[in-house]
PDB file of C-alpha atoms in Angstrom:
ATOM      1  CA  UNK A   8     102.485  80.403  87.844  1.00  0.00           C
ATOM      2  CA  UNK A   9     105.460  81.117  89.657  1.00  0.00           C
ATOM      3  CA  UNK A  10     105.312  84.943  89.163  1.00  0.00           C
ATOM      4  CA  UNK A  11     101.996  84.835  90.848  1.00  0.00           C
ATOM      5  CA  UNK A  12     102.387  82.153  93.755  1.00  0.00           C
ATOM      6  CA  UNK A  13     105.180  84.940  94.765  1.00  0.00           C
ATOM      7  CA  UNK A  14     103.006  87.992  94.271  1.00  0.00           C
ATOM      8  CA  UNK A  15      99.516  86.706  95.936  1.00  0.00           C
ATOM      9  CA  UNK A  16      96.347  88.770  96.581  1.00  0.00           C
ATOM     10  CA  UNK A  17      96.673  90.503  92.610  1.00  0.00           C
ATOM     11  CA  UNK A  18      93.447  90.344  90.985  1.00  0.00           C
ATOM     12  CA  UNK A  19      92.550  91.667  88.207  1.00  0.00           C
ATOM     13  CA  UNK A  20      88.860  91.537  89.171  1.00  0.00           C
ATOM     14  CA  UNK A  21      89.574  94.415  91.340  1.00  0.00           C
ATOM     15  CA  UNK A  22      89.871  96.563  88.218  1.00  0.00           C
ATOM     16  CA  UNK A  23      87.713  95.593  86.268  1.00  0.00           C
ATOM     17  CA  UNK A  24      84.226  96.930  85.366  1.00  0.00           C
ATOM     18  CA  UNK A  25      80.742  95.343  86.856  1.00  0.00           C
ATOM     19  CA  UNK A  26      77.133  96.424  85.915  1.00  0.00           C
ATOM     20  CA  UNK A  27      75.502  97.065  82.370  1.00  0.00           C
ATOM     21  CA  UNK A  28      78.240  98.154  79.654  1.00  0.00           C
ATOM     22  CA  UNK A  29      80.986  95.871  81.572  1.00  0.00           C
ATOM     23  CA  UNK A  30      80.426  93.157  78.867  1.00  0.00           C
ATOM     24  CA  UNK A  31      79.523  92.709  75.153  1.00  0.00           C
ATOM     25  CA  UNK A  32      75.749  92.593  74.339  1.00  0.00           C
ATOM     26  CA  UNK A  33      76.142  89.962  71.473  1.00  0.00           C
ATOM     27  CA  UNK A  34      78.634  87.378  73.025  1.00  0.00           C
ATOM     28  CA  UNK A  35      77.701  87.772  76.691  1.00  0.00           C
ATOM     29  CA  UNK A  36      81.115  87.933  77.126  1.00  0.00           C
ATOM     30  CA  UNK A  37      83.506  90.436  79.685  1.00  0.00           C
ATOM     31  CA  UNK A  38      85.252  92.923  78.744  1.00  0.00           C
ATOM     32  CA  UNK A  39      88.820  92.631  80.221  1.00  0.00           C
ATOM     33  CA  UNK A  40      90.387  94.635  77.535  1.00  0.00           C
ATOM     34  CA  UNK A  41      91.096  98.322  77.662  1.00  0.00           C
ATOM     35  CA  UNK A  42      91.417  98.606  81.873  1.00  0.00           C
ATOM     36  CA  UNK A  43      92.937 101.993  82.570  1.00  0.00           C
ATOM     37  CA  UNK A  44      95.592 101.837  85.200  1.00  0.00           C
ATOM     38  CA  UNK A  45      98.308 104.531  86.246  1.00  0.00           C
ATOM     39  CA  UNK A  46     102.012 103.342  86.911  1.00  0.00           C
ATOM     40  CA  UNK A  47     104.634 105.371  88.980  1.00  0.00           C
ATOM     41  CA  UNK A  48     107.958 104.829  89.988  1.00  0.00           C
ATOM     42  CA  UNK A  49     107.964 104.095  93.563  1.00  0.00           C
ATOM     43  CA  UNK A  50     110.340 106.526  95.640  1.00  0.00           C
TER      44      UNK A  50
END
């Protein structure tokens, strides 16, 4: 926890998916795996 109580306001929410497809038909459950994200070095 202390990584985040320094870094507040990152969610991963924000990135996932919502709507049909954005979880599994047989469990119900999300799907939080797989998120495509782009990193750069800053300047």
């Amino acid at each position: 926890m202390p990584h985040a109580q320094r870094y507040p306001g990152v969610n991963v929410n924000a990135l996932a998916p919502v709507g049909p497809g954005s979880f599994d038909p047989v469990s119900t459950m999300s799907q939080l795996t797989g998120i495509p994200v782009e990193v750069t070095a800053l300047p």
